[in-house]
PDB file of C-alpha atoms in Angstrom:
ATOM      1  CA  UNK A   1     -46.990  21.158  16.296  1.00  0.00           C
ATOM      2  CA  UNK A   2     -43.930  23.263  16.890  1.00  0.00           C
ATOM      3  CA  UNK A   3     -41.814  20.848  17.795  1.00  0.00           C
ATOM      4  CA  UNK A   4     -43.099  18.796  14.187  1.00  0.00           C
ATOM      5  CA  UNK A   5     -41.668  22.517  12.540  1.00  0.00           C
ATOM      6  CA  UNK A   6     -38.233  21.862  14.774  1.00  0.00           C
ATOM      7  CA  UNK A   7     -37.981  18.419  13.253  1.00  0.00           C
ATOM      8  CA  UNK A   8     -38.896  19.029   9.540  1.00  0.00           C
ATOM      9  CA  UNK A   9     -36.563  22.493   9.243  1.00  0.00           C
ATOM     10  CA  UNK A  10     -33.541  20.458  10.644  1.00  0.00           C
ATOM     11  CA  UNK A  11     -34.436  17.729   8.052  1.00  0.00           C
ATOM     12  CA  UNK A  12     -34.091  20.349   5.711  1.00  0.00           C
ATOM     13  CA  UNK A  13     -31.075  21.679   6.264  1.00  0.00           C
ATOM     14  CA  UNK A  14     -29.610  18.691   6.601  1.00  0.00           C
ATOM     15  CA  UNK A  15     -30.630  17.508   3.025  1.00  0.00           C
ATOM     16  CA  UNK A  16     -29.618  20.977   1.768  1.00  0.00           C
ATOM     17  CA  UNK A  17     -25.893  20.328   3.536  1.00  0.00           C
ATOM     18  CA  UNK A  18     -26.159  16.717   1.718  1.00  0.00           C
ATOM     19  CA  UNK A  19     -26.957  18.142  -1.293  1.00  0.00           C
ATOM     20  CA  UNK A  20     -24.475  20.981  -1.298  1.00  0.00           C
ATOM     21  CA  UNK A  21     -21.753  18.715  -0.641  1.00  0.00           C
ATOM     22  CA  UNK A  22     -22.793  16.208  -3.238  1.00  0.00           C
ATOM     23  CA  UNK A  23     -20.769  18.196  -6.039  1.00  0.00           C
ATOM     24  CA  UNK A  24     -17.681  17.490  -4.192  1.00  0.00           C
ATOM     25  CA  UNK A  25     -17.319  13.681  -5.107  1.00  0.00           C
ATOM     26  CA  UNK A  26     -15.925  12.641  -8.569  1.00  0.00           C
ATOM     27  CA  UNK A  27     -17.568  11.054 -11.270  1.00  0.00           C
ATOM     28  CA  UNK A  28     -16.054   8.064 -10.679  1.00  0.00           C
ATOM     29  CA  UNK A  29     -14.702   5.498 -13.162  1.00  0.00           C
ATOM     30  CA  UNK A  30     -16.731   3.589 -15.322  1.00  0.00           C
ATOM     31  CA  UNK A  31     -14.555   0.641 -15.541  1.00  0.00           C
ATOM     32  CA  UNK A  32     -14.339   0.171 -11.798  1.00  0.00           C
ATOM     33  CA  UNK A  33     -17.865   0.448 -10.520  1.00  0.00           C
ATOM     34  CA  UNK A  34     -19.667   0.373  -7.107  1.00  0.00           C
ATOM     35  CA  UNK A  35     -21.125  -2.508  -7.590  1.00  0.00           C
ATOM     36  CA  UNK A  36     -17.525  -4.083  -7.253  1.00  0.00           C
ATOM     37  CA  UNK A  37     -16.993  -2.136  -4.171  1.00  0.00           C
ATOM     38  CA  UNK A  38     -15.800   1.128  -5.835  1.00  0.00           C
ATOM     39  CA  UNK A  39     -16.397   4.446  -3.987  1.00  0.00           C
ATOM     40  CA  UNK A  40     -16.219   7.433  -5.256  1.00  0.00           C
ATOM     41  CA  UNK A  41     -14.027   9.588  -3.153  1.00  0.00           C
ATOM     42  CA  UNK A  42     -14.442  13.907  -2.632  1.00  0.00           C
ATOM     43  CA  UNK A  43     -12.292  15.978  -4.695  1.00  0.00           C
ATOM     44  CA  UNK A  44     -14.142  18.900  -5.355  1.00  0.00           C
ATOM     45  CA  UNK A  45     -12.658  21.281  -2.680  1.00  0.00           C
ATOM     46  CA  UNK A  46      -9.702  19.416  -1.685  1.00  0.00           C
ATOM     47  CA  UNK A  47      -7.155  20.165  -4.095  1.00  0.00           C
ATOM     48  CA  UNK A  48      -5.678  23.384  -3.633  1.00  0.00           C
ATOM     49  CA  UNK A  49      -2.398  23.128  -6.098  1.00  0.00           C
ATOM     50  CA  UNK A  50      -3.008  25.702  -8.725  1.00  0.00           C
ATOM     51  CA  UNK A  51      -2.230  23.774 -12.305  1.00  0.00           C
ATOM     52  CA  UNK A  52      -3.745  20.408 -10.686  1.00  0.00           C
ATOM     53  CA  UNK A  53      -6.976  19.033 -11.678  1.00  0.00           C
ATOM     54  CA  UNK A  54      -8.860  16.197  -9.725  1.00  0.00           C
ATOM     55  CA  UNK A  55     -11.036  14.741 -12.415  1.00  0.00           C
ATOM     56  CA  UNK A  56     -11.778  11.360 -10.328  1.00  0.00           C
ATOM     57  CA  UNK A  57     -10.543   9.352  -7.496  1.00  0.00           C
ATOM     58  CA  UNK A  58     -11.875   6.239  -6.866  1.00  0.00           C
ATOM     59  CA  UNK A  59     -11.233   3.690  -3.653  1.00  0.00           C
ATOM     60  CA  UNK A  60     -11.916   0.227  -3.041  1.00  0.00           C
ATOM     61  CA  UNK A  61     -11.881  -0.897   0.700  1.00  0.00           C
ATOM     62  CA  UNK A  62     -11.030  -3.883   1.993  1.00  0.00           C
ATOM     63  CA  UNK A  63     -14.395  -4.622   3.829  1.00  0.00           C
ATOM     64  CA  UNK A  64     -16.247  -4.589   0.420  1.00  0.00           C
ATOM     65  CA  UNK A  65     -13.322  -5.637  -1.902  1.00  0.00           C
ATOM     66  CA  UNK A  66     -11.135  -9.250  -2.557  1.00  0.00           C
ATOM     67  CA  UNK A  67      -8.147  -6.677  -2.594  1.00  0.00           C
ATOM     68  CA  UNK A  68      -7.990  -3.295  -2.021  1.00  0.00           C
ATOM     69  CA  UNK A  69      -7.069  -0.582  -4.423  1.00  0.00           C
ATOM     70  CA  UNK A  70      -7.362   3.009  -5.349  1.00  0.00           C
ATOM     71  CA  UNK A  71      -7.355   4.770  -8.615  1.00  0.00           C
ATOM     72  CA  UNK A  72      -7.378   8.550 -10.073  1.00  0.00           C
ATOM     73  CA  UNK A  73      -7.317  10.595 -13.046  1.00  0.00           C
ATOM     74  CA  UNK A  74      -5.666  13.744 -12.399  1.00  0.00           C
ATOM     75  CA  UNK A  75      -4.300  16.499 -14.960  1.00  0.00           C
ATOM     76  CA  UNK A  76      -1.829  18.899 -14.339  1.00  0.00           C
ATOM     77  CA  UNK A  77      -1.041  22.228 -16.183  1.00  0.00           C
ATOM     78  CA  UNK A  78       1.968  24.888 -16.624  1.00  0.00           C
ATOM     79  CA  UNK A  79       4.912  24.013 -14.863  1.00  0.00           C
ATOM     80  CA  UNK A  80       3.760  21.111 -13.208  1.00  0.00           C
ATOM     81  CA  UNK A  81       2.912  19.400 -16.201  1.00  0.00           C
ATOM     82  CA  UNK A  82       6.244  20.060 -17.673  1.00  0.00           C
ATOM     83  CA  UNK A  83       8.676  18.525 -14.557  1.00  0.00           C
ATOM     84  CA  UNK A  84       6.252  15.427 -13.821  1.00  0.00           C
ATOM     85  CA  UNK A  85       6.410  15.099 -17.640  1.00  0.00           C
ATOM     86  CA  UNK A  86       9.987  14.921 -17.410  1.00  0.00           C
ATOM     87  CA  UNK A  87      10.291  12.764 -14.372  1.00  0.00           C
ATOM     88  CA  UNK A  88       8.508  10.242 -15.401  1.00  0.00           C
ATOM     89  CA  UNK A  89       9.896  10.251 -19.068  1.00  0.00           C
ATOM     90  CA  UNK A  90      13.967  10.497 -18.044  1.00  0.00           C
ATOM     91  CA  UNK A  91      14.296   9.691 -14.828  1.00  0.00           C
ATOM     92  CA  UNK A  92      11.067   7.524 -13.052  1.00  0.00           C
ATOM     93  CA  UNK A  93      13.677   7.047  -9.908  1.00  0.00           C
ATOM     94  CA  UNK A  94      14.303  10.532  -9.157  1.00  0.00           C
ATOM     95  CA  UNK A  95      10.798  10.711  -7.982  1.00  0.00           C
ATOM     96  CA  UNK A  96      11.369   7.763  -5.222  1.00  0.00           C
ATOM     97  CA  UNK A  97      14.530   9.488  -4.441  1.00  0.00           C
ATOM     98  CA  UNK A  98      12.813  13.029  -3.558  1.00  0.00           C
ATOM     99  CA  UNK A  99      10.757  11.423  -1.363  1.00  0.00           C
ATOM    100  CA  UNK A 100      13.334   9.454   0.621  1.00  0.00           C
ATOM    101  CA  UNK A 101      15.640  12.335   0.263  1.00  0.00           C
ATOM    102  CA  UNK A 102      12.091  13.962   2.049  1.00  0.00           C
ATOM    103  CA  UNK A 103      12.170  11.661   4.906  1.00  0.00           C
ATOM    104  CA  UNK A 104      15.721  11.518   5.631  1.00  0.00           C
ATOM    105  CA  UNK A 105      15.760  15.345   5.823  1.00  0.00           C
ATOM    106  CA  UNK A 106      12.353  14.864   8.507  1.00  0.00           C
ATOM    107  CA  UNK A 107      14.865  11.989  10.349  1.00  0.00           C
ATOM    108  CA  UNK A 108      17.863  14.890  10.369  1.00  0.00           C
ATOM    109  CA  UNK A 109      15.390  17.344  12.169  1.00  0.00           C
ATOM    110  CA  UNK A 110      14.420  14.833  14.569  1.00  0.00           C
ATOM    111  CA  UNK A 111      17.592  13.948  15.617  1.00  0.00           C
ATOM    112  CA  UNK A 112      19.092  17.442  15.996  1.00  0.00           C
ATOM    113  CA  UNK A 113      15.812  18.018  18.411  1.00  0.00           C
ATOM    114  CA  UNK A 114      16.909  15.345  20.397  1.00  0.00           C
ATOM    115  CA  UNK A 115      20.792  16.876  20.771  1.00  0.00           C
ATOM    116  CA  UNK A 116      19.068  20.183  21.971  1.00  0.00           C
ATOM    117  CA  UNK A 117      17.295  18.496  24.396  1.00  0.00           C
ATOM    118  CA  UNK A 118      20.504  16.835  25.360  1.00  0.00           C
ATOM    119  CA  UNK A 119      19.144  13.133  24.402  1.00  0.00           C
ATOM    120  CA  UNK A 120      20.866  10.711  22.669  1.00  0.00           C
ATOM    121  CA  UNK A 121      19.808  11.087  18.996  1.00  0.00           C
ATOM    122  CA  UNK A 122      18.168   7.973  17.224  1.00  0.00           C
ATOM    123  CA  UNK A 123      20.682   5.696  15.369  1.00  0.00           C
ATOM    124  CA  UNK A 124      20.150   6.395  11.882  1.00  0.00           C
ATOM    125  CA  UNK A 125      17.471   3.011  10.789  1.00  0.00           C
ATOM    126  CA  UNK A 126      18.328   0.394   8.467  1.00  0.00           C
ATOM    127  CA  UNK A 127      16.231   0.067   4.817  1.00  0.00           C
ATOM    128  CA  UNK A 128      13.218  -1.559   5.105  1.00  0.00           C
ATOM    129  CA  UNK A 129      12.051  -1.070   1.986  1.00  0.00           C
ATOM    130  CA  UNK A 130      13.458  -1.454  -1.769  1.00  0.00           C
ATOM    131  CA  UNK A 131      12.076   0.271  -4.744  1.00  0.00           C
ATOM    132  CA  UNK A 132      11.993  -1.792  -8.302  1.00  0.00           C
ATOM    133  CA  UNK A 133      10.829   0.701 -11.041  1.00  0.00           C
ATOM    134  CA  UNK A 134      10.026  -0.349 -14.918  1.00  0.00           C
ATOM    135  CA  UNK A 135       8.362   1.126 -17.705  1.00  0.00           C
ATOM    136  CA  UNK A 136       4.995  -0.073 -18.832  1.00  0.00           C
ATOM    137  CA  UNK A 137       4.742   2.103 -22.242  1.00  0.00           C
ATOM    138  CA  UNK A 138       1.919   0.811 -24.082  1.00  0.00           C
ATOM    139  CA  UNK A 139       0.351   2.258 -27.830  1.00  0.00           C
ATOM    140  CA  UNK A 140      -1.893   4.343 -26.209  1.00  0.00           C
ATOM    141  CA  UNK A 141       0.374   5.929 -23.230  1.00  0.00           C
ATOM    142  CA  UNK A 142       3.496   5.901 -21.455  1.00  0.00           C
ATOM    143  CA  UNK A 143       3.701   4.370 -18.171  1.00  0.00           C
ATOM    144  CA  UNK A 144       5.935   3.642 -14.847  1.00  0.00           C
ATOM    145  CA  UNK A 145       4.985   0.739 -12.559  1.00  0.00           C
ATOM    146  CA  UNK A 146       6.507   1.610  -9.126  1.00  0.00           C
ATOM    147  CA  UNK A 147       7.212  -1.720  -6.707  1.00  0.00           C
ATOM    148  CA  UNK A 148       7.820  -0.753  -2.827  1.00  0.00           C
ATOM    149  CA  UNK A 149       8.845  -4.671  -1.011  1.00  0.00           C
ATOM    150  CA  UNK A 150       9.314  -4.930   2.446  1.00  0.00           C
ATOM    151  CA  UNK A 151      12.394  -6.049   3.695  1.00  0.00           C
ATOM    152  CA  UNK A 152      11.381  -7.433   6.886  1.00  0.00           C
ATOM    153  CA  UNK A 153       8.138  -9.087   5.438  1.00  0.00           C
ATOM    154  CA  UNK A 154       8.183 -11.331   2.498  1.00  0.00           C
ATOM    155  CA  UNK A 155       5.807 -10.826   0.000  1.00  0.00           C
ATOM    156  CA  UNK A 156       4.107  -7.778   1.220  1.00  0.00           C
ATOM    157  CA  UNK A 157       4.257  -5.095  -1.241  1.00  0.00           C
ATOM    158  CA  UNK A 158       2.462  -1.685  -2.216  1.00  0.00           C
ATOM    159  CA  UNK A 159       2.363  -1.277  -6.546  1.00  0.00           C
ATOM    160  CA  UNK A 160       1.630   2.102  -7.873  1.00  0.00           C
ATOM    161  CA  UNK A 161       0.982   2.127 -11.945  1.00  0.00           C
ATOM    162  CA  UNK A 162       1.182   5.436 -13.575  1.00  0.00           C
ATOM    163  CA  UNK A 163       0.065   6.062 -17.148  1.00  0.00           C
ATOM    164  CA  UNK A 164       0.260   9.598 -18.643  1.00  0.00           C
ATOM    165  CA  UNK A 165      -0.223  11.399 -21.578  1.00  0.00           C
ATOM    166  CA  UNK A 166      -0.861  15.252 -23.278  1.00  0.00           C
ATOM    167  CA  UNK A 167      -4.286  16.493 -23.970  1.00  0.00           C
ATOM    168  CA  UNK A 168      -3.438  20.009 -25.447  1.00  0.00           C
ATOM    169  CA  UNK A 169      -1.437  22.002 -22.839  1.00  0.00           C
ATOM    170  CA  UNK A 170      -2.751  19.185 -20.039  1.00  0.00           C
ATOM    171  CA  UNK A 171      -0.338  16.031 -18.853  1.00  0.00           C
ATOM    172  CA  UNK A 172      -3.419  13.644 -18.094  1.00  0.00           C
ATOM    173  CA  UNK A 173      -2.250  11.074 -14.902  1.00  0.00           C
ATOM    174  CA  UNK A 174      -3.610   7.384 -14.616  1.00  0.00           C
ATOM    175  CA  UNK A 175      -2.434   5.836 -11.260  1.00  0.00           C
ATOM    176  CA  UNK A 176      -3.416   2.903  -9.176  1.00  0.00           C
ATOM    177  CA  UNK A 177      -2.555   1.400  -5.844  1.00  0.00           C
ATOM    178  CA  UNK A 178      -2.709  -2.037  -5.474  1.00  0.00           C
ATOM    179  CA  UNK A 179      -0.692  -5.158  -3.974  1.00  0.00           C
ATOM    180  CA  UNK A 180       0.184  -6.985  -6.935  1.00  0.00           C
ATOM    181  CA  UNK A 181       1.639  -5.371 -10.266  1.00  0.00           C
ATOM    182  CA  UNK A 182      -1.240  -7.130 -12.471  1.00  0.00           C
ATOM    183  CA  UNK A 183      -3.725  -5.590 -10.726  1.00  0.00           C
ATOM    184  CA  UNK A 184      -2.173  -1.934 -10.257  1.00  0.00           C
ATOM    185  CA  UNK A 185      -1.790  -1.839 -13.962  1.00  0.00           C
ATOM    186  CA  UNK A 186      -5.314  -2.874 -15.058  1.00  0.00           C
ATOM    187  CA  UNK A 187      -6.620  -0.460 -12.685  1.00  0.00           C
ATOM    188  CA  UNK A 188      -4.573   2.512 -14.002  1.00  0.00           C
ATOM    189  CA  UNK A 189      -5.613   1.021 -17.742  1.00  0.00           C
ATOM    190  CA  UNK A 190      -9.573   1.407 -15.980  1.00  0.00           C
ATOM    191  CA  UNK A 191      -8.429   4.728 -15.204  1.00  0.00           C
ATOM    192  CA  UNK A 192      -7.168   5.990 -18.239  1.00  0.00           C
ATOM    193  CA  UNK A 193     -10.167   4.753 -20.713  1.00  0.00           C
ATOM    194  CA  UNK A 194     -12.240   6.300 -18.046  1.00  0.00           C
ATOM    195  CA  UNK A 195     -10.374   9.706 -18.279  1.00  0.00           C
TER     196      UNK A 195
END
């Protein structure tokens, strides 16, 4: 009998912990469902930008999915509204810029570790990437389709879609992730009905 007690008060808790953490995963988006391999990913304690909002964030893996993709709605607020609104608007490439402008200032650091430690530093590594970026405006938002291509691998590719827009004092994101451009953009087009 008491070990019965042990059993049924771990079950329990376990379905309260289940339960508790059941808030933290989106809504998910209606236009890319589970039952196409859609899954809902956790956003509810994540995010921990102030002015950021994780409304959904959805992921489609490759095990249960012809390609794989992800998509989100997030909104942003305040100051971070206003400079991704103007990134995106004037200058799309400044974005892929601050990033590599990111990782070549991670690749200085490295190599100045290795002259303290009296090794020879890393020779400085070719591109292997190229970035293509071109608007995707439509009636109902503006948008930016992003196109990483490897250089040492033809044909493989990463395409991020981005559609935004205001509500009120909000700058409401679309984005998706996929490998071709056709598919990134009517995934961010699911996103943003969905929003």
């Amino acid at each position: 009998m008491r070990s019965r007690f042990h059993v049924a008060a771990l079950l329990l808790a376990g379905s309260l912990l289940l339960g508790a953490c059941s808030h933290h995963f989106g809504p998910g988006i209606a236009d890319l469902p589970a039952s196409q391999g859609w899954q809902p990913l956790p956003i509810g304690s994540w995010v921990l930008n102030d002015g950021l909002e994780a409304r959904s964030m959805v992921f489609c893996p490759r095990d249960t999915c012809t390609r794989q993709g992800f998509a989100a709605v997030i909104a942003l607020q305040g100051e971070q509204a206003r400079g991704m609104e103007k990134a995106l608007s004037e200058s799309p490439a400044s974005l892929g810029q601050a990033f590599a402008r990111l990782a070549a200032a991670k690749a200085a650091e490295r190599r100045k570790a290795q002259r303290k430690l009296k090794k020879k530093p890393d020779a400085k590594p070719e591109a292997r990437s190229a970035t293509d970026i071109a608007r995707i405006d439509s009636s109902e938002a503006k948008g930016v389709l992003v196109t990483i291509r490897s250089l040492d691998t033809v044909g493989r590719q990463a395409v991020t879609a981005i559609l935004y827009g205001r509500e009120a004092d909000r700058l409401v994101l679309a984005l998706a992730v996929s490998e071709t451009a056709e598919a990134a953009r009517r995934d961010a087009e699911a996103a943003w009905r969905g929003r």
